GROMACS .gro file of N, CA and C in nm:
model
  354
    1MET      N    1   3.930 -11.822   5.193
    1MET     CA    2   3.989 -11.695   5.170
    1MET      C    3   3.950 -11.598   5.267
    2LEU      N    4   3.822 -11.601   5.317
    2LEU     CA    5   3.787 -11.508   5.435
    2LEU      C    6   3.849 -11.542   5.556
    3LYS      N    7   3.881 -11.658   5.588
    3LYS     CA    8   3.954 -11.696   5.706
    3LYS      C    9   4.085 -11.636   5.708
    4ARG      N   10   4.156 -11.656   5.588
    4ARG     CA   11   4.291 -11.607   5.568
    4ARG      C   12   4.282 -11.447   5.580
    5ALA      N   13   4.187 -11.388   5.524
    5ALA     CA   14   4.182 -11.237   5.534
    5ALA      C   15   4.161 -11.190   5.689
    6SER      N   16   4.087 -11.273   5.763
    6SER     CA   17   4.069 -11.241   5.894
    6SER      C   18   4.187 -11.260   5.984
    7ILE      N   19   4.262 -11.359   5.937
    7ILE     CA   20   4.390 -11.371   6.023
    7ILE      C   21   4.496 -11.265   5.982
    8LEU      N   22   4.506 -11.228   5.856
    8LEU     CA   23   4.591 -11.131   5.808
    8LEU      C   24   4.561 -10.990   5.875
    9ILE      N   25   4.439 -10.967   5.902
    9ILE     CA   26   4.395 -10.837   5.956
    9ILE      C   27   4.467 -10.814   6.097
   10SER      N   28   4.481 -10.926   6.173
   10SER     CA   29   4.537 -10.907   6.306
   10SER      C   30   4.692 -10.904   6.290
   11TYR      N   31   4.753 -10.962   6.191
   11TYR     CA   32   4.898 -10.963   6.178
   11TYR      C   33   4.968 -10.871   6.087
   12SER      N   34   4.889 -10.798   6.009
   12SER     CA   35   4.939 -10.698   5.916
   12SER      C   36   4.869 -10.582   5.918
   13SER      N   37   4.924 -10.473   5.854
   13SER     CA   38   4.850 -10.345   5.847
   13SER      C   39   4.820 -10.314   5.706
   14GLY      N   40   4.807 -10.426   5.627
   14GLY     CA   41   4.770 -10.409   5.488
   14GLY      C   42   4.630 -10.362   5.460
   15ASP      N   43   4.610 -10.319   5.341
   15ASP     CA   44   4.470 -10.276   5.300
   15ASP      C   45   4.392 -10.394   5.235
   16LEU      N   46   4.274 -10.364   5.199
   16LEU     CA   47   4.188 -10.474   5.138
   16LEU      C   48   4.243 -10.535   5.017
   17TYR      N   49   4.322 -10.458   4.928
   17TYR     CA   50   4.390 -10.512   4.818
   17TYR      C   51   4.486 -10.614   4.849
   18GLU      N   52   4.563 -10.594   4.968
   18GLU     CA   53   4.664 -10.701   4.995
   18GLU      C   54   4.600 -10.822   5.062
   19LEU      N   55   4.490 -10.792   5.147
   19LEU     CA   56   4.425 -10.906   5.207
   19LEU      C   57   4.358 -11.011   5.117
   20PHE      N   58   4.308 -10.963   5.005
   20PHE     CA   59   4.227 -11.048   4.920
   20PHE      C   60   4.307 -11.079   4.788
   21SER      N   61   4.426 -11.027   4.766
   21SER     CA   62   4.487 -11.054   4.636
   21SER      C   63   4.527 -11.199   4.614
   22GLU      N   64   4.577 -11.260   4.731
   22GLU     CA   65   4.609 -11.414   4.714
   22GLU      C   66   4.486 -11.500   4.757
   23ASN      N   67   4.409 -11.529   4.645
   23ASN     CA   68   4.287 -11.602   4.663
   23ASN      C   69   4.287 -11.719   4.583
   24PHE      N   70   4.187 -11.809   4.597
   24PHE     CA   71   4.183 -11.944   4.535
   24PHE      C   72   4.165 -11.938   4.387
   25SER      N   73   4.115 -11.830   4.333
   25SER     CA   74   4.087 -11.822   4.198
   25SER      C   75   4.194 -11.759   4.104
   26GLY      N   76   4.302 -11.695   4.179
   26GLY     CA   77   4.408 -11.625   4.115
   26GLY      C   78   4.379 -11.472   4.073
   27PHE      N   79   4.245 -11.430   4.115
   27PHE     CA   80   4.215 -11.294   4.077
   27PHE      C   81   4.305 -11.193   4.152
   28VAL      N   82   4.363 -11.096   4.094
   28VAL     CA   83   4.454 -11.004   4.147
   28VAL      C   84   4.378 -10.868   4.168
   29PHE      N   85   4.382 -10.814   4.288
   29PHE     CA   86   4.312 -10.692   4.307
   29PHE      C   87   4.424 -10.581   4.303
   30VAL      N   88   4.400 -10.475   4.221
   30VAL     CA   89   4.495 -10.370   4.195
   30VAL      C   90   4.453 -10.245   4.263
   31ARG      N   91   4.551 -10.161   4.311
   31ARG     CA   92   4.515 -10.035   4.372
   31ARG      C   93   4.464  -9.919   4.294
   32ASP      N   94   4.481  -9.931   4.175
   32ASP     CA   95   4.439  -9.821   4.086
   32ASP      C   96   4.299  -9.820   4.049
   33ARG      N   97   4.222  -9.909   4.088
   33ARG     CA   98   4.080  -9.923   4.070
   33ARG      C   99   4.000  -9.939   4.194
   34PRO      N  100   3.882  -9.895   4.208
   34PRO     CA  101   3.798  -9.900   4.336
   34PRO      C  102   3.785 -10.067   4.378
   35PHE      N  103   3.807 -10.087   4.506
   35PHE     CA  104   3.802 -10.228   4.550
   35PHE      C  105   3.662 -10.288   4.526
   36ASP      N  106   3.561 -10.213   4.553
   36ASP     CA  107   3.423 -10.274   4.541
   36ASP      C  108   3.390 -10.320   4.396
   37ALA      N  109   3.438 -10.236   4.302
   37ALA     CA  110   3.420 -10.278   4.160
   37ALA      C  111   3.495 -10.404   4.128
   38GLN      N  112   3.611 -10.416   4.182
   38GLN     CA  113   3.684 -10.542   4.158
   38GLN      C  114   3.633 -10.655   4.237
   39TRP      N  115   3.574 -10.636   4.357
   39TRP     CA  116   3.515 -10.734   4.419
   39TRP      C  117   3.400 -10.801   4.340
   40THR      N  118   3.317 -10.710   4.287
   40THR     CA  119   3.209 -10.755   4.200
   40THR      C  120   3.262 -10.829   4.075
   41GLU      N  121   3.367 -10.779   4.020
   41GLU     CA  122   3.428 -10.870   3.906
   41GLU      C  123   3.476 -10.995   3.964
   42PHE      N  124   3.533 -11.008   4.072
   42PHE     CA  125   3.583 -11.143   4.128
   42PHE      C  126   3.460 -11.230   4.148
   43ILE      N  127   3.351 -11.173   4.197
   43ILE     CA  128   3.231 -11.275   4.234
   43ILE      C  129   3.182 -11.316   4.098
   44LYS      N  130   3.176 -11.226   3.987
   44LYS     CA  131   3.140 -11.270   3.860
   44LYS      C  132   3.221 -11.379   3.798
   45SER      N  133   3.353 -11.369   3.833
   45SER     CA  134   3.449 -11.464   3.773
   45SER      C  135   3.431 -11.607   3.837
   46ILE      N  136   3.375 -11.619   3.961
   46ILE     CA  137   3.356 -11.746   4.017
   46ILE      C  138   3.199 -11.782   4.034
   47SER      N  139   3.120 -11.706   3.963
   47SER     CA  140   2.971 -11.726   3.987
   47SER      C  141   2.918 -11.841   3.909
   48ASP      N  142   2.987 -11.896   3.818
   48ASP     CA  143   2.950 -11.990   3.740
   48ASP      C  144   2.901 -12.125   3.810
   49CYS      N  145   2.971 -12.147   3.927
   49CYS     CA  146   2.955 -12.257   4.019
   49CYS      C  147   2.890 -12.234   4.134
   50LEU      N  148   2.810 -12.108   4.146
   50LEU     CA  149   2.746 -12.069   4.267
   50LEU      C  150   2.599 -12.058   4.249
   51LYS      N  151   2.518 -12.067   4.354
   51LYS     CA  152   2.377 -12.038   4.339
   51LYS      C  153   2.357 -11.888   4.369
   52LYS      N  154   2.229 -11.847   4.347
   52LYS     CA  155   2.190 -11.711   4.348
   52LYS      C  156   2.219 -11.658   4.490
   53ASP      N  157   2.182 -11.734   4.587
   53ASP     CA  158   2.190 -11.693   4.734
   53ASP      C  159   2.349 -11.678   4.770
   54ASP      N  160   2.426 -11.774   4.714
   54ASP     CA  161   2.569 -11.754   4.749
   54ASP      C  162   2.626 -11.628   4.692
   55ILE      N  163   2.590 -11.599   4.562
   55ILE     CA  164   2.636 -11.470   4.506
   55ILE      C  165   2.583 -11.351   4.583
   56ILE      N  166   2.465 -11.354   4.620
   56ILE     CA  167   2.416 -11.233   4.699
   56ILE      C  168   2.489 -11.222   4.830
   57LEU      N  169   2.519 -11.333   4.896
   57LEU     CA  170   2.596 -11.327   5.018
   57LEU      C  171   2.734 -11.274   5.009
   58LEU      N  172   2.811 -11.319   4.898
   58LEU     CA  173   2.939 -11.280   4.868
   58LEU      C  174   2.937 -11.131   4.820
   59GLU      N  175   2.834 -11.082   4.747
   59GLU     CA  176   2.839 -10.943   4.706
   59GLU      C  177   2.819 -10.846   4.827
   60ASN      N  178   2.728 -10.906   4.927
   60ASN     CA  179   2.708 -10.830   5.040
   60ASN      C  180   2.817 -10.809   5.138
   61ILE      N  181   2.926 -10.903   5.121
   61ILE     CA  182   3.032 -10.886   5.214
   61ILE      C  183   3.112 -10.763   5.206
   62ILE      N  184   3.117 -10.711   5.080
   62ILE     CA  185   3.182 -10.582   5.058
   62ILE      C  186   3.128 -10.455   5.134
   63ASN      N  187   2.990 -10.469   5.179
   63ASN     CA  188   2.933 -10.355   5.232
   63ASN      C  189   2.994 -10.327   5.379
   64GLY      N  190   3.044 -10.425   5.452
   64GLY     CA  191   3.097 -10.403   5.587
   64GLY      C  192   3.251 -10.407   5.589
   65LEU      N  193   3.326 -10.419   5.478
   65LEU     CA  194   3.461 -10.424   5.492
   65LEU      C  195   3.534 -10.290   5.490
   66GLY      N  196   3.632 -10.270   5.564
   66GLY     CA  197   3.708 -10.143   5.568
   66GLY      C  198   3.650 -10.044   5.637
   67SER      N  199   3.550 -10.044   5.720
   67SER     CA  200   3.475  -9.942   5.779
   67SER      C  201   3.482  -9.932   5.930
   68THR      N  202   3.537 -10.044   5.999
   68THR     CA  203   3.552 -10.036   6.138
   68THR      C  204   3.695 -10.080   6.181
   69ASP      N  205   3.710 -10.099   6.314
   69ASP     CA  206   3.841 -10.144   6.370
   69ASP      C  207   3.875 -10.290   6.343
   70LYS      N  208   3.993 -10.331   6.364
   70LYS     CA  209   4.046 -10.463   6.330
   70LYS      C  210   3.954 -10.578   6.395
   71GLY      N  211   3.932 -10.569   6.515
   71GLY     CA  212   3.841 -10.666   6.593
   71GLY      C  213   3.706 -10.677   6.528
   72SER      N  214   3.634 -10.573   6.487
   72SER     CA  215   3.508 -10.574   6.431
   72SER      C  216   3.517 -10.642   6.283
   73GLN      N  217   3.624 -10.598   6.225
   73GLN     CA  218   3.643 -10.661   6.085
   73GLN      C  219   3.654 -10.809   6.094
   74GLN      N  220   3.740 -10.861   6.194
   74GLN     CA  221   3.759 -11.008   6.218
   74GLN      C  222   3.620 -11.071   6.243
   75ARG      N  223   3.551 -11.010   6.335
   75ARG     CA  224   3.408 -11.064   6.375
   75ARG      C  225   3.328 -11.069   6.249
   76TYR      N  226   3.335 -10.967   6.166
   76TYR     CA  227   3.247 -10.947   6.051
   76TYR      C  228   3.284 -11.070   5.949
   77LEU      N  229   3.419 -11.081   5.920
   77LEU     CA  230   3.455 -11.192   5.835
   77LEU      C  231   3.425 -11.323   5.890
   78ASP      N  232   3.439 -11.346   6.015
   78ASP     CA  233   3.408 -11.469   6.079
   78ASP      C  234   3.258 -11.501   6.068
   79MET      N  235   3.172 -11.411   6.076
   79MET     CA  236   3.032 -11.425   6.059
   79MET      C  237   3.007 -11.464   5.912
   80ASN      N  238   3.062 -11.394   5.818
   80ASN     CA  239   3.042 -11.426   5.681
   80ASN      C  240   3.091 -11.563   5.638
   81THR      N  241   3.205 -11.597   5.704
   81THR     CA  242   3.261 -11.731   5.678
   81THR      C  243   3.166 -11.844   5.742
   82ALA      N  244   3.103 -11.815   5.844
   82ALA     CA  245   3.000 -11.916   5.907
   82ALA      C  246   2.884 -11.919   5.807
   83LEU      N  247   2.829 -11.814   5.754
   83LEU     CA  248   2.726 -11.805   5.666
   83LEU      C  249   2.762 -11.884   5.537
   84LEU      N  250   2.880 -11.871   5.484
   84LEU     CA  251   2.924 -11.941   5.376
   84LEU      C  252   2.926 -12.087   5.400
   85GLU      N  253   2.969 -12.126   5.513
   85GLU     CA  254   2.993 -12.270   5.552
   85GLU      C  255   2.855 -12.329   5.557
   86GLN      N  256   2.748 -12.259   5.607
   86GLN     CA  257   2.622 -12.309   5.612
   86GLN      C  258   2.562 -12.333   5.464
   87GLN      N  259   2.596 -12.239   5.386
   87GLN     CA  260   2.564 -12.253   5.242
   87GLN      C  261   2.623 -12.371   5.175
   88ALA      N  262   2.760 -12.393   5.213
   88ALA     CA  263   2.828 -12.517   5.151
   88ALA      C  264   2.781 -12.638   5.221
   89ALA      N  265   2.715 -12.645   5.335
   89ALA     CA  266   2.665 -12.766   5.401
   89ALA      C  267   2.522 -12.789   5.332
   90GLN      N  268   2.452 -12.682   5.291
   90GLN     CA  269   2.327 -12.704   5.220
   90GLN      C  270   2.356 -12.743   5.080
   91ALA      N  271   2.459 -12.707   5.019
   91ALA     CA  272   2.492 -12.750   4.886
   91ALA      C  273   2.533 -12.898   4.891
   92GLN      N  274   2.603 -12.937   5.000
   92GLN     CA  275   2.652 -13.079   5.003
   92GLN      C  276   2.517 -13.159   5.028
   93SER      N  277   2.425 -13.120   5.099
   93SER     CA  278   2.306 -13.193   5.123
   93SER      C  279   2.226 -13.208   4.998
   94ASP      N  280   2.219 -13.100   4.914
   94ASP     CA  281   2.151 -13.113   4.779
   94ASP      C  282   2.218 -13.209   4.702
   95ILE      N  283   2.351 -13.218   4.694
   95ILE     CA  284   2.428 -13.308   4.616
   95ILE      C  285   2.391 -13.446   4.658
   96ASP      N  286   2.396 -13.469   4.783
   96ASP     CA  287   2.361 -13.603   4.853
   96ASP      C  288   2.227 -13.645   4.796
   97THR      N  289   2.126 -13.563   4.814
   97THR     CA  290   1.990 -13.595   4.787
   97THR      C  291   1.985 -13.622   4.632
   98LYS      N  292   2.039 -13.549   4.545
   98LYS     CA  293   2.018 -13.565   4.402
   98LYS      C  294   2.100 -13.691   4.355
   99SER      N  295   2.211 -13.723   4.430
   99SER     CA  296   2.288 -13.837   4.384
   99SER      C  297   2.219 -13.964   4.421
  100LYS      N  298   2.136 -13.957   4.524
  100LYS     CA  299   2.051 -14.076   4.564
  100LYS      C  300   1.943 -14.099   4.454
  101LEU      N  301   1.889 -13.990   4.402
  101LEU     CA  302   1.790 -13.995   4.301
  101LEU      C  303   1.850 -14.060   4.170
  102TYR      N  304   1.961 -14.024   4.134
  102TYR     CA  305   2.020 -14.078   4.006
  102TYR      C  306   2.074 -14.228   4.026
  103ARG      N  307   2.109 -14.253   4.146
  103ARG     CA  308   2.138 -14.403   4.178
  103ARG      C  309   2.010 -14.498   4.167
  104ILE      N  310   1.901 -14.438   4.218
  104ILE     CA  311   1.774 -14.513   4.227
  104ILE      C  312   1.699 -14.520   4.095
  105MET      N  313   1.713 -14.402   4.016
  105MET     CA  314   1.641 -14.397   3.880
  105MET      C  315   1.661 -14.525   3.788
  106PRO      N  316   1.795 -14.559   3.762
  106PRO     CA  317   1.802 -14.674   3.671
  106PRO      C  318   1.733 -14.801   3.735
  107LEU      N  319   1.751 -14.820   3.862
  107LEU     CA  320   1.685 -14.943   3.919
  107LEU      C  321   1.537 -14.939   3.898
  108SER      N  322   1.481 -14.821   3.931
  108SER     CA  323   1.332 -14.808   3.924
  108SER      C  324   1.287 -14.818   3.769
  109LEU      N  325   1.362 -14.773   3.680
  109LEU     CA  326   1.330 -14.787   3.547
  109LEU      C  327   1.343 -14.929   3.493
  110GLY      N  328   1.435 -14.998   3.543
  110GLY     CA  329   1.463 -15.140   3.512
  110GLY      C  330   1.338 -15.225   3.570
  111LEU      N  331   1.295 -15.192   3.691
  111LEU     CA  332   1.187 -15.272   3.748
  111LEU      C  333   1.055 -15.231   3.681
  112PHE      N  334   1.039 -15.106   3.638
  112PHE     CA  335   0.919 -15.074   3.566
  112PHE      C  336   0.908 -15.145   3.432
  113ILE      N  337   1.031 -15.153   3.361
  113ILE     CA  338   1.023 -15.222   3.230
  113ILE      C  339   0.992 -15.370   3.249
  114SER      N  340   1.055 -15.430   3.349
  114SER     CA  341   1.033 -15.572   3.379
  114SER      C  342   0.893 -15.607   3.406
  115ILE      N  343   0.832 -15.508   3.473
  115ILE     CA  344   0.691 -15.540   3.514
  115ILE      C  345   0.603 -15.522   3.391
  116LEU      N  346   0.637 -15.426   3.305
  116LEU     CA  347   0.575 -15.407   3.169
  116LEU      C  348   0.582 -15.542   3.080
  117ILE      N  349   0.703 -15.590   3.090
  117ILE     CA  350   0.713 -15.707   2.999
  117ILE      C  351   0.652 -15.830   3.045
  118ILE      N  352   0.636 -15.840   3.183
  118ILE     CA  353   0.570 -15.968   3.245
  118ILE      C  354   0.416 -15.937   3.219
   0.00000   0.00000   0.00000
């Protein structure tokens, strides 16, 4: 979503409402309410599958949006995209580590029980 918004900044003159309305969760940003309040609602709507650090990072994105020129906005969104990609890589690493534990656990339990029986 942030990559798409970064691209749209250079090719359109739309506001933040237009840039972020078409997102992966179907959340629609409307112009009659403040964008930052809607951004917070958007984060809350997707926060059930995120860690606390991810939520804080997403909430802080709003602090730098809409305050500088297009080039700076694109760099800001690219930086936040990179930070989110690092968080995603860390989450994938956690998943890989935990899945190894769950694969080894039944085997270890089986060996432990067989040793107790012998």
